[in-house]
mmCIF file of C-alpha atoms and ligand atoms in Angstrom:
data_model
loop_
_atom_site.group_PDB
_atom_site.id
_atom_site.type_symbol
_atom_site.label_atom_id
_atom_site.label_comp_id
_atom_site.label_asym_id
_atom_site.label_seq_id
_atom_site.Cartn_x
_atom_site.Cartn_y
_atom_site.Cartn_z
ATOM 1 C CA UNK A 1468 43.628 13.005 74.666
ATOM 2 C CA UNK A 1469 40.736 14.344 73.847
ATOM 3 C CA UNK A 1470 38.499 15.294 70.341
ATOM 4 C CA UNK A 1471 35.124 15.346 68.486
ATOM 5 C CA UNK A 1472 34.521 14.702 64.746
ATOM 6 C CA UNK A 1473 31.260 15.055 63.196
ATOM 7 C CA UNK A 1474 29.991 12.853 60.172
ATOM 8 C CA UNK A 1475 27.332 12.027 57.556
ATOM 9 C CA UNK A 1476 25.948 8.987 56.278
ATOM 10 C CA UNK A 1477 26.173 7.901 52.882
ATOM 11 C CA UNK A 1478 23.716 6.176 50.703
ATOM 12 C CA UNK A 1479 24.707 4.111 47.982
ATOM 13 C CA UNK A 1480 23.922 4.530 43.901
ATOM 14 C CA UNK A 1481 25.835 1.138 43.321
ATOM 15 C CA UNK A 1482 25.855 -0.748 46.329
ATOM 16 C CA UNK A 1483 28.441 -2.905 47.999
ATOM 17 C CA UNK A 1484 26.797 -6.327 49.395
ATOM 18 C CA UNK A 1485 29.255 -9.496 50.262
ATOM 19 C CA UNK A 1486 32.657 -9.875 51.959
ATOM 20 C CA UNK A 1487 35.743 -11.124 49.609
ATOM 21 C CA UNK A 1488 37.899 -11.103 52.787
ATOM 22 C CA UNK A 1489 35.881 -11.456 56.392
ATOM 23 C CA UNK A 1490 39.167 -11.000 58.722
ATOM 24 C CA UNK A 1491 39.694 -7.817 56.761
ATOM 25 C CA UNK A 1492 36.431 -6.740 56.580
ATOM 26 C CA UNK A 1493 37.195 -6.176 52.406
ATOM 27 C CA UNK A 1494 33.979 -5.807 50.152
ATOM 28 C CA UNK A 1495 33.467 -8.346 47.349
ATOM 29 C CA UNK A 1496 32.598 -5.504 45.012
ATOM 30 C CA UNK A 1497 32.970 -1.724 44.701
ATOM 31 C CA UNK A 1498 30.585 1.067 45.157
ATOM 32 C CA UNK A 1499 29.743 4.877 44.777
ATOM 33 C CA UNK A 1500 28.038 7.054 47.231
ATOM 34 C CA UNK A 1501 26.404 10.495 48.005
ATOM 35 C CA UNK A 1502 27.698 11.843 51.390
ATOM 36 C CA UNK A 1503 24.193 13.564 53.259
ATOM 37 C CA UNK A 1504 24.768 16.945 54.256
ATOM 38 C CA UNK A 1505 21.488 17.285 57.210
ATOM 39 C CA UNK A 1506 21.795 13.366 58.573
ATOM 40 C CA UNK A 1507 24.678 13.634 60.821
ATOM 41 C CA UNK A 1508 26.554 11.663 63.969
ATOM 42 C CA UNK A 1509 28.854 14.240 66.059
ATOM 43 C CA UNK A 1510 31.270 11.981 68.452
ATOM 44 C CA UNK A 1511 33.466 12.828 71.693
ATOM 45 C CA UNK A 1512 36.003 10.597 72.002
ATOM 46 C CA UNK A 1513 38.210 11.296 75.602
ATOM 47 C CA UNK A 1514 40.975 8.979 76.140
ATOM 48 C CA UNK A 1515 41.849 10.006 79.428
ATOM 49 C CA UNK A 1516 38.856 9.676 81.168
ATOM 50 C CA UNK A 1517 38.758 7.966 84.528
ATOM 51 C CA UNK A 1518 37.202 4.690 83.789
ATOM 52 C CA UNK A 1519 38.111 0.858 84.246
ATOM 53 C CA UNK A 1520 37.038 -0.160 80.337
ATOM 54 C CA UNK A 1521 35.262 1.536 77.969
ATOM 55 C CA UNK A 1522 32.022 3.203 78.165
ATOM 56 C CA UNK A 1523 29.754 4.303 75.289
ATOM 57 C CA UNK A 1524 27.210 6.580 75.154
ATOM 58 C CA UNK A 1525 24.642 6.860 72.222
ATOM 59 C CA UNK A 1526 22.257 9.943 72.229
ATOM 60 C CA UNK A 1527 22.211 10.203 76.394
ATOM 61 C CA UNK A 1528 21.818 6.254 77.097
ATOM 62 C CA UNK A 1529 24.607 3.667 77.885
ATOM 63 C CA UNK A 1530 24.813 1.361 74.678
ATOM 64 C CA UNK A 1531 26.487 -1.975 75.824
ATOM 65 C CA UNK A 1532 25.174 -3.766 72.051
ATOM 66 C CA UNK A 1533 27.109 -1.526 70.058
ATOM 67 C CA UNK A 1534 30.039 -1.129 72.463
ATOM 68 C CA UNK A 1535 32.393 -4.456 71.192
ATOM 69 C CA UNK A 1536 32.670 -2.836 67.511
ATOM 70 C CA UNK A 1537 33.521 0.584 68.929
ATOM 71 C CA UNK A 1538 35.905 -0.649 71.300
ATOM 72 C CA UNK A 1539 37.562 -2.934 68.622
ATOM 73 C CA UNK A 1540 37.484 0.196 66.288
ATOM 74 C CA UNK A 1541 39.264 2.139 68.916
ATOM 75 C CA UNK A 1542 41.634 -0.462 69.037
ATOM 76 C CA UNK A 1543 42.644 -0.818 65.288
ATOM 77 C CA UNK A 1544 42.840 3.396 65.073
ATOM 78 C CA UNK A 1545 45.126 4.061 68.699
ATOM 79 C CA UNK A 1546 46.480 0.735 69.229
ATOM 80 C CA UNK A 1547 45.243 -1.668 72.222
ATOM 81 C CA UNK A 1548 47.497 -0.827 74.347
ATOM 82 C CA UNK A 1549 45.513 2.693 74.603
ATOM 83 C CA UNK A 1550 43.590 4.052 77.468
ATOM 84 C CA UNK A 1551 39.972 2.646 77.964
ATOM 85 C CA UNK A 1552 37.757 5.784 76.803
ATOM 86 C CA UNK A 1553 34.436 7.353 77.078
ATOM 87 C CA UNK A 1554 32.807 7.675 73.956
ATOM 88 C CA UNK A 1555 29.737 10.139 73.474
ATOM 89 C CA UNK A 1556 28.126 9.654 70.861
ATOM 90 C CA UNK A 1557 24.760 11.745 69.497
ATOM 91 C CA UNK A 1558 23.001 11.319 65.821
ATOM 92 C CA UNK A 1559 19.672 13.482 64.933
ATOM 93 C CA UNK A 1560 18.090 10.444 62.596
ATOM 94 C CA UNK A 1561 17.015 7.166 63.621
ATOM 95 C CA UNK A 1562 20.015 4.228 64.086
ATOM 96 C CA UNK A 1563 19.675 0.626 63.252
ATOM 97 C CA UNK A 1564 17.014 1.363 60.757
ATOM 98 C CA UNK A 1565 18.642 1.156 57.048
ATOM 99 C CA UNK A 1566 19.934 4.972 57.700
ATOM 100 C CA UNK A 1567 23.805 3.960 57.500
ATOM 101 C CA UNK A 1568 24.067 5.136 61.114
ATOM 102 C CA UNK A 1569 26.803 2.904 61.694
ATOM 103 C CA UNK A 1570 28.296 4.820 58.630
ATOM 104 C CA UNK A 1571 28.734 7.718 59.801
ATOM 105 C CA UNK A 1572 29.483 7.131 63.519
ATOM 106 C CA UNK A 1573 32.686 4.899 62.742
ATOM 107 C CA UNK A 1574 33.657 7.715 60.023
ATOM 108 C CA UNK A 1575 33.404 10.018 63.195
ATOM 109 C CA UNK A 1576 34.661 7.570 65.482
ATOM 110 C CA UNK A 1577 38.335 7.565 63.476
ATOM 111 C CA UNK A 1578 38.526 10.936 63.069
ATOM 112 C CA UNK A 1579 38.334 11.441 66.706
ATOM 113 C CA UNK A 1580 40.095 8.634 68.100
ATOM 114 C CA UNK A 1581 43.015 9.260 65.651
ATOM 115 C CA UNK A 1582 43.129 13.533 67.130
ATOM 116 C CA UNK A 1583 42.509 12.306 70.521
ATOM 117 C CA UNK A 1584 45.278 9.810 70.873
ATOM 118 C CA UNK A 1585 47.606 12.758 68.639
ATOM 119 C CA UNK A 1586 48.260 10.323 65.709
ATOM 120 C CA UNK A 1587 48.464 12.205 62.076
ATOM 121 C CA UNK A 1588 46.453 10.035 60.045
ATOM 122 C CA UNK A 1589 45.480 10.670 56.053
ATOM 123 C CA UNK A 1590 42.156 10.746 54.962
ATOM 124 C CA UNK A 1591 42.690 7.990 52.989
ATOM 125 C CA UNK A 1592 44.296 5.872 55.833
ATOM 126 C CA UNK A 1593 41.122 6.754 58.088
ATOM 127 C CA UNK A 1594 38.796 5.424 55.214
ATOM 128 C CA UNK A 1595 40.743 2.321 55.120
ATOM 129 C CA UNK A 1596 40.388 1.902 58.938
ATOM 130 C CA UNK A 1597 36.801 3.153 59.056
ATOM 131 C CA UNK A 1598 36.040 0.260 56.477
ATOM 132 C CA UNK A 1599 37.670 -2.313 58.609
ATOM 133 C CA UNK A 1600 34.375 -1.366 61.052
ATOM 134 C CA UNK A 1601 31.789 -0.887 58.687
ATOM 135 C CA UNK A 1602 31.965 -1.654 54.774
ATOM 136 C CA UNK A 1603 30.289 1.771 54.034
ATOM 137 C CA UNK A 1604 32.161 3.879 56.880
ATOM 138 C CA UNK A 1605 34.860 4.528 54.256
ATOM 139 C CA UNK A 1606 33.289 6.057 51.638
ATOM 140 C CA UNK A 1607 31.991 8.856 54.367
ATOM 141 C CA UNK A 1608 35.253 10.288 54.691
ATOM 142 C CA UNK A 1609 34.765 12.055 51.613
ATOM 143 C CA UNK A 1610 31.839 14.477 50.150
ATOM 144 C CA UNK A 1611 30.102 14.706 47.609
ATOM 145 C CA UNK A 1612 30.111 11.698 45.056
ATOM 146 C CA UNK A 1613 32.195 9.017 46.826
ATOM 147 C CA UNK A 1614 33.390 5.780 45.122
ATOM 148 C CA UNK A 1615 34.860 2.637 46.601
ATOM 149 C CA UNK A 1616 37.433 1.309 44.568
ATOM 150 C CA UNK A 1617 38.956 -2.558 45.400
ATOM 151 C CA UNK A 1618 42.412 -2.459 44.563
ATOM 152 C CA UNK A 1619 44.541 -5.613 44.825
ATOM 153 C CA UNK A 1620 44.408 -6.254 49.053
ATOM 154 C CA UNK A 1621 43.360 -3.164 50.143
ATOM 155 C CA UNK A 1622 40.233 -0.500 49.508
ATOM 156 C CA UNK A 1623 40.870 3.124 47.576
ATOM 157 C CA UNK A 1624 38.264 5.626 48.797
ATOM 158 C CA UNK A 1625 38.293 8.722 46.255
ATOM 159 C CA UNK A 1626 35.491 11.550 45.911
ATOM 160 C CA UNK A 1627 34.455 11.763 42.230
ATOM 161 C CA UNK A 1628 32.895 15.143 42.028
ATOM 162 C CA UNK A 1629 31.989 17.630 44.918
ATOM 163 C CA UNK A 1630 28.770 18.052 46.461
ATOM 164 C CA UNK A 1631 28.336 21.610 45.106
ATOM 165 C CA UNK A 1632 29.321 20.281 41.654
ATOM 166 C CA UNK A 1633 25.454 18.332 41.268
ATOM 167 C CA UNK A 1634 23.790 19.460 44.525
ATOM 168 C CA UNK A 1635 21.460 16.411 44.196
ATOM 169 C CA UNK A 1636 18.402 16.253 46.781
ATOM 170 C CA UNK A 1637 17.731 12.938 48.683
ATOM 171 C CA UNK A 1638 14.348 12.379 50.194
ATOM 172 C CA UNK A 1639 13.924 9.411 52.260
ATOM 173 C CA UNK A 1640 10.755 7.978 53.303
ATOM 174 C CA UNK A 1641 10.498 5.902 56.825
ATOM 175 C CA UNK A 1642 8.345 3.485 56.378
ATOM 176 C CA UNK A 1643 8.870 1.230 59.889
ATOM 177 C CA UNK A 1644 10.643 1.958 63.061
ATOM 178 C CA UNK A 1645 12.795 0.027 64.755
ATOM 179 C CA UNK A 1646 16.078 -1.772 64.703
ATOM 180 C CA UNK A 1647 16.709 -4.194 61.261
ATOM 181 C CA UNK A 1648 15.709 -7.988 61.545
ATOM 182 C CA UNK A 1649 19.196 -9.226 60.680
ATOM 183 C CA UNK A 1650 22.232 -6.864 60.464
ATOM 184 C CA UNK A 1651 24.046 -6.623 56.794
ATOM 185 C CA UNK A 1652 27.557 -8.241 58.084
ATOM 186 C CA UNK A 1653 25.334 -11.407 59.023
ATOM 187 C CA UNK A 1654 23.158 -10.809 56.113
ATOM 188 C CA UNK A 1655 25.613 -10.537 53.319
ATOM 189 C CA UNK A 1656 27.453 -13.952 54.431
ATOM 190 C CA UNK A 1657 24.184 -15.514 54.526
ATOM 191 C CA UNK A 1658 23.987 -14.485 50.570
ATOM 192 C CA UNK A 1659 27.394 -15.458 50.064
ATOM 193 C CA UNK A 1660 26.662 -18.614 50.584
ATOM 194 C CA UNK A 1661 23.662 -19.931 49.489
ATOM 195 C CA UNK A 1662 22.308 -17.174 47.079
ATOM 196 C CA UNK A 1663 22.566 -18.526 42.856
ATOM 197 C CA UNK A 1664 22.726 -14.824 41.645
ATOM 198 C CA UNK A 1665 25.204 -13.774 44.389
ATOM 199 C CA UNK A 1666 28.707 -14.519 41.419
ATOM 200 C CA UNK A 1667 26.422 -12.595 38.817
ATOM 201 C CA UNK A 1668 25.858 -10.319 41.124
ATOM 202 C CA UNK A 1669 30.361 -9.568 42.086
ATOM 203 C CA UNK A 1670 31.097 -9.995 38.087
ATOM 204 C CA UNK A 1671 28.198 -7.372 36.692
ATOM 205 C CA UNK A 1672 29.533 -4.370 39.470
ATOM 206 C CA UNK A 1673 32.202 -3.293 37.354
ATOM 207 C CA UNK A 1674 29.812 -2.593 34.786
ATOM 208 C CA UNK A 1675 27.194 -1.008 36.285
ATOM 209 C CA UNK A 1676 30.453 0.991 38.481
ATOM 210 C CA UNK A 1677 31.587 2.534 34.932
ATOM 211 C CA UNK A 1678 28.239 3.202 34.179
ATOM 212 C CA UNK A 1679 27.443 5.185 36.854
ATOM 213 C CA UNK A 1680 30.892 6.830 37.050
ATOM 214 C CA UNK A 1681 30.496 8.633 33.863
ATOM 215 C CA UNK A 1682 26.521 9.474 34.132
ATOM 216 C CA UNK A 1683 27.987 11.468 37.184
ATOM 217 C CA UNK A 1684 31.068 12.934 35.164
ATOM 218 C CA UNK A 1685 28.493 14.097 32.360
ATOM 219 C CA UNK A 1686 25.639 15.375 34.471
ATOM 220 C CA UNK A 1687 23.551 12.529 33.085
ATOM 221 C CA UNK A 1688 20.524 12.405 35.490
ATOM 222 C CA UNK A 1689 18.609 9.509 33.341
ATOM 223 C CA UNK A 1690 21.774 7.414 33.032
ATOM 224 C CA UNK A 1691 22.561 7.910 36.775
ATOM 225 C CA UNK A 1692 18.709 6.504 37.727
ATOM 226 C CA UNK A 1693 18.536 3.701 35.400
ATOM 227 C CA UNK A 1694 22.013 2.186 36.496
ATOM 228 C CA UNK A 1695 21.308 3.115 40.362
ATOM 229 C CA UNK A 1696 17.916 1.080 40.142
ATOM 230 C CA UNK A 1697 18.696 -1.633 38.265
ATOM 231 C CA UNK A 1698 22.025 -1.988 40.785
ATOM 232 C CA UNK A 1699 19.235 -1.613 43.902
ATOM 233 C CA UNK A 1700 16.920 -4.130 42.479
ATOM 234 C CA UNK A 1701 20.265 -6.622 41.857
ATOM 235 C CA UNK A 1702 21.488 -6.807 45.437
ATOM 236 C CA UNK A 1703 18.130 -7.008 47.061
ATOM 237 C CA UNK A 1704 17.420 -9.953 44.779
ATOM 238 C CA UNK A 1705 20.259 -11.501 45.918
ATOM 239 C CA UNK A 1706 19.152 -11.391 49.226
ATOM 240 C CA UNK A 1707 15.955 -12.521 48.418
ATOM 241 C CA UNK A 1708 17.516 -15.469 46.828
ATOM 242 C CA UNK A 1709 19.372 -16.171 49.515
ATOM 243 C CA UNK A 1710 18.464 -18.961 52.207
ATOM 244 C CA UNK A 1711 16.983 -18.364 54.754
ATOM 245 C CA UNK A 1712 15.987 -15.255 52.630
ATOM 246 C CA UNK A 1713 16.719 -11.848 53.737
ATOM 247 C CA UNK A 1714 13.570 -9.518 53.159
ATOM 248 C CA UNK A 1715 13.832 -5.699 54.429
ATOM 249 C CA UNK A 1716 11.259 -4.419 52.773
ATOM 250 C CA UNK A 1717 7.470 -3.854 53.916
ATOM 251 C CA UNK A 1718 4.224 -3.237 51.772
ATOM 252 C CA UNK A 1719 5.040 0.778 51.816
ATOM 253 C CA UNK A 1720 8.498 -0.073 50.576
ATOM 254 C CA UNK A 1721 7.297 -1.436 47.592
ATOM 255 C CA UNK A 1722 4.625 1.738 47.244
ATOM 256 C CA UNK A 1723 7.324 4.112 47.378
ATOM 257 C CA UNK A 1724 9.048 2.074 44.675
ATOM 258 C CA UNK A 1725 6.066 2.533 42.726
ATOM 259 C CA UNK A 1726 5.278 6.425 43.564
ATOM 260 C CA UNK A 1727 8.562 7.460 42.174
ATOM 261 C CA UNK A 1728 8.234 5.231 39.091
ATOM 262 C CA UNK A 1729 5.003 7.018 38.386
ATOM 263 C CA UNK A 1730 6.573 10.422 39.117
ATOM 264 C CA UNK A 1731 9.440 9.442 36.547
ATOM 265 C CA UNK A 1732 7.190 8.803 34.191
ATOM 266 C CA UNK A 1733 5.846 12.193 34.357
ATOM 267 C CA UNK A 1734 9.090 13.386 33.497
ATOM 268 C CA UNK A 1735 10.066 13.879 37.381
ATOM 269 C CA UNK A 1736 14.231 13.868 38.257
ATOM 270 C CA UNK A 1737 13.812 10.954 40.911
ATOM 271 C CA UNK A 1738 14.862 7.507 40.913
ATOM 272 C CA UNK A 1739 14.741 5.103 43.899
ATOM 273 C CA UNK A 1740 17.263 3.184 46.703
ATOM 274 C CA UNK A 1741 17.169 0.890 49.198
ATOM 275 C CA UNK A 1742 19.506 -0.596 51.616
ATOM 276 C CA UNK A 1743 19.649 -2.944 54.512
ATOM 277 C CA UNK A 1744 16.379 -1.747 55.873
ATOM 278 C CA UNK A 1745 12.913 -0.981 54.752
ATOM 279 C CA UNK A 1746 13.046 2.982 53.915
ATOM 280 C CA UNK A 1747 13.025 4.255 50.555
ATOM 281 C CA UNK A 1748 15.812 6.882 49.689
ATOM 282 C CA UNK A 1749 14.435 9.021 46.399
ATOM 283 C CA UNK A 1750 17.438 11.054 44.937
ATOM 284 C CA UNK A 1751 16.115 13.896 43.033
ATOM 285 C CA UNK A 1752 16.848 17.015 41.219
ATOM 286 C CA UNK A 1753 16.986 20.026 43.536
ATOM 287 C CA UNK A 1754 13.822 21.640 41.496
ATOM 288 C CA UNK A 1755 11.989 18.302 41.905
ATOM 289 C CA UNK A 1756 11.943 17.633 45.544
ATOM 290 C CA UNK A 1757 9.117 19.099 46.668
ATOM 291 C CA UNK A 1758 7.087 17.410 44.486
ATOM 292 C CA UNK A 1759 8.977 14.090 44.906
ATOM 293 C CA UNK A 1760 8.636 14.916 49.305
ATOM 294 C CA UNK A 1761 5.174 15.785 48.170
ATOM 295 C CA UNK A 1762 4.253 12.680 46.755
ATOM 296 C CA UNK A 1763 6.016 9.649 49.109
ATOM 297 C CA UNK A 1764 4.223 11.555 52.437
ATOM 298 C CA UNK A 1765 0.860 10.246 50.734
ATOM 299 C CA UNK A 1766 1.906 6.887 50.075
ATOM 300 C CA UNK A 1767 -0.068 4.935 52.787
ATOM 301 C CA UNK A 1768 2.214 3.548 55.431
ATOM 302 C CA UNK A 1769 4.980 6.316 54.990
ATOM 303 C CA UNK A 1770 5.362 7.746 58.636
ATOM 304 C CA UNK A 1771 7.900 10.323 58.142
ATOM 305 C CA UNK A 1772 9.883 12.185 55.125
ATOM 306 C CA UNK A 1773 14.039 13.124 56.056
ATOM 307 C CA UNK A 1774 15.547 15.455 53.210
ATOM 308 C CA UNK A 1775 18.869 16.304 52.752
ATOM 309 C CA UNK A 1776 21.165 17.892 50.606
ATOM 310 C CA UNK A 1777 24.480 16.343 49.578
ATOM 311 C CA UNK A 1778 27.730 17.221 51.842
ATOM 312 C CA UNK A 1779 31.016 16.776 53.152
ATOM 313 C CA UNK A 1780 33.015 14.224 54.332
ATOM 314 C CA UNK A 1781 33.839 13.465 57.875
ATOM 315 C CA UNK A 1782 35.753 15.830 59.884
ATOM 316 C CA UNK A 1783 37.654 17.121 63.606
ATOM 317 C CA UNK A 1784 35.077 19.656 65.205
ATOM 318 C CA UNK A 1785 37.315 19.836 68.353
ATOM 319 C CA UNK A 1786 40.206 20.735 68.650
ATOM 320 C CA UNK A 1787 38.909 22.408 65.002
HETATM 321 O O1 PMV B 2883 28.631 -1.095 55.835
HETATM 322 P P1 PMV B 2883 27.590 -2.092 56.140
HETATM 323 O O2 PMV B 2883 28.151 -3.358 56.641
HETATM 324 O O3 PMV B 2883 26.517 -1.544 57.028
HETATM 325 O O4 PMV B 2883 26.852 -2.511 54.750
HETATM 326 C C1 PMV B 2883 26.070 -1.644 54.012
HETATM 327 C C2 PMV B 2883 25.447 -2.276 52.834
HETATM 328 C C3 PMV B 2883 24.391 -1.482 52.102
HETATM 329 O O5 PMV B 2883 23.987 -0.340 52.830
HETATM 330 C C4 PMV B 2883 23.154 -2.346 51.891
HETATM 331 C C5 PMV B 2883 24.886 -1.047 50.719
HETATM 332 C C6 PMV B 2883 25.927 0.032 50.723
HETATM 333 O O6 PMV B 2883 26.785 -0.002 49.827
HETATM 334 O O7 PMV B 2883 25.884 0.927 51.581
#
């Protein structure tokens, strides 16, 4: 009754923003990912311990915010008739800051719950249930290059090439601390509904999806950036179109953005991301990231520089 599972976020090239089905929790469009390999949430899960109703932990303090989408997690993985559980849960990167945290602690949180309450459970079963939690939970049950695929009323979570097989380098730059000014569930219905770019935005993904599927097939570093940044730029002017409009980013966002343009132009493997949150992820060539680290810590308003390689997917640490 008992297990761990340790996993990684996942930042998107082609990003997922909007809901086709809210009860569901299904994404409007589909996406592809990089699994980190040094950002990672590890996750007890005990469902025998002696408690009245739930209780989670995150990184040594009682979280009571979080504790309704854990519990209803739990729930949809070992059934509600299950025990109430003590869930311990410990990340070494900021949460609640544009980091996927939530990402990869309900990709560890079905891994676990599914050993502890001794159900066998496919990856591809625990995707689907980790992306009834959190959109981009699924896609960190896999390494590597991950893509989301929407099939007719479910999601198909598939890795497209291993992490060893392009051992991409992401840096990311924090640029503000702190929890997000509107969460992306809230945020994303917001641009459902009132954004004019939001239906360009759902009928151009499957585009910019193939294009970025085979830039990653061929090795195609150039083809990769230019479709992942034009993508980026897409959803986050959806939200900016949206009303009220939904603005993550901060002045050093927007230098970042322009740091790794310049370094591009120099003929520097980098191109920029950005999710629901202000920092700037640079995905680079392995030879390149020093120089790419180099330059974002000297962009004014940069605080702190995270790098990581590119890993696997979620996985049972105990029993191993
Ligand atoms: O999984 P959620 O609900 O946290 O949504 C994540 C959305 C983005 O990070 C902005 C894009 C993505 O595909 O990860």
């Amino acid at each position: 009754m008992q297990a761990s599972a340790k996993a990684q976020p996942n930042i998107a090239l082609i990003k997922y923003w909007g809901k086709r089905d809210r009860a569901r929790n299904l994404p409007a469009v589909g996406s592809i990912s990089v699994t980190l390999a040094d950002l990672y949430t590890e996750m007890d899960i005990n469902l025998d311990a002696d408690v009245d109703s739930d209780v989670l932990i995150v990184n040594g303090s009682v979280d009571e915010q979080m504790l309704p989408r854990i519990s209803r997690c739990l729930d949809m993985v070992a059934g509600d008739q299950r025990n109430a559980a003590t869930i311990d849960s410990r990340s070494n990167f900021p949460v609640a800051a544009g980091l996927a945290s939530s990402a990869s602690a309900f990709a560890a949180a079905v891994v676990a719950t599914a050993a502890a309450a001794g159900l066998e459970r496919t990856t591809a079963e625990l995707a689907r249930l980790a992306g009834r939690a959190s959109g981009s939970a699924a896609r960190s049950l896999y390494g590597g290059f991950v893509e989301l695929e929407m099939s007719d009323d479910d999601i198909a979570v598939s890795s497209l090439i291993p992490a060893d097989a392009w051992p991409l380098k992401v840096v990311i730059a924090i640029t503000a601390g702190g929890p997000k000014p509107i969460g992306s569930g809230e945020a994303m219905e917001i641009s459902r509904k009132t954004s004019p770019f939001y239906k360009c935005w759902v009928d151009d993904q499957a585009q910019d999806l193939d294009a970025a599927r085979s830039a990653i097939k061929n090795g195609d570093f150039d083809g990769l950036a230019n479709t992942a940044e034009h993508n980026c730029l897409k959803m986050h002017s959806v939200m900016w179109t949206s009303r009220p409009a939904v603005v993550y980013w901060n002045a050093a966002t927007l230098e970042c953005l322009r740091a790794i343009r310049d370094l591009r132009s120099q003929g520097v493997g980098t191109f920029f991301t950005v999710d629901a949150g202000p920092q700037v992820k640079a995905i680079c060539l392995a030879e390149d990231e020093a120089r790419v680290r180099d330059a974002l810590q000297s962009v004014p308003g940069v605080l702190s520089i995270i790098t990581s390689g590119l890993g696997p997917g979620a996985r049972l640490t105990r029993p191993a």
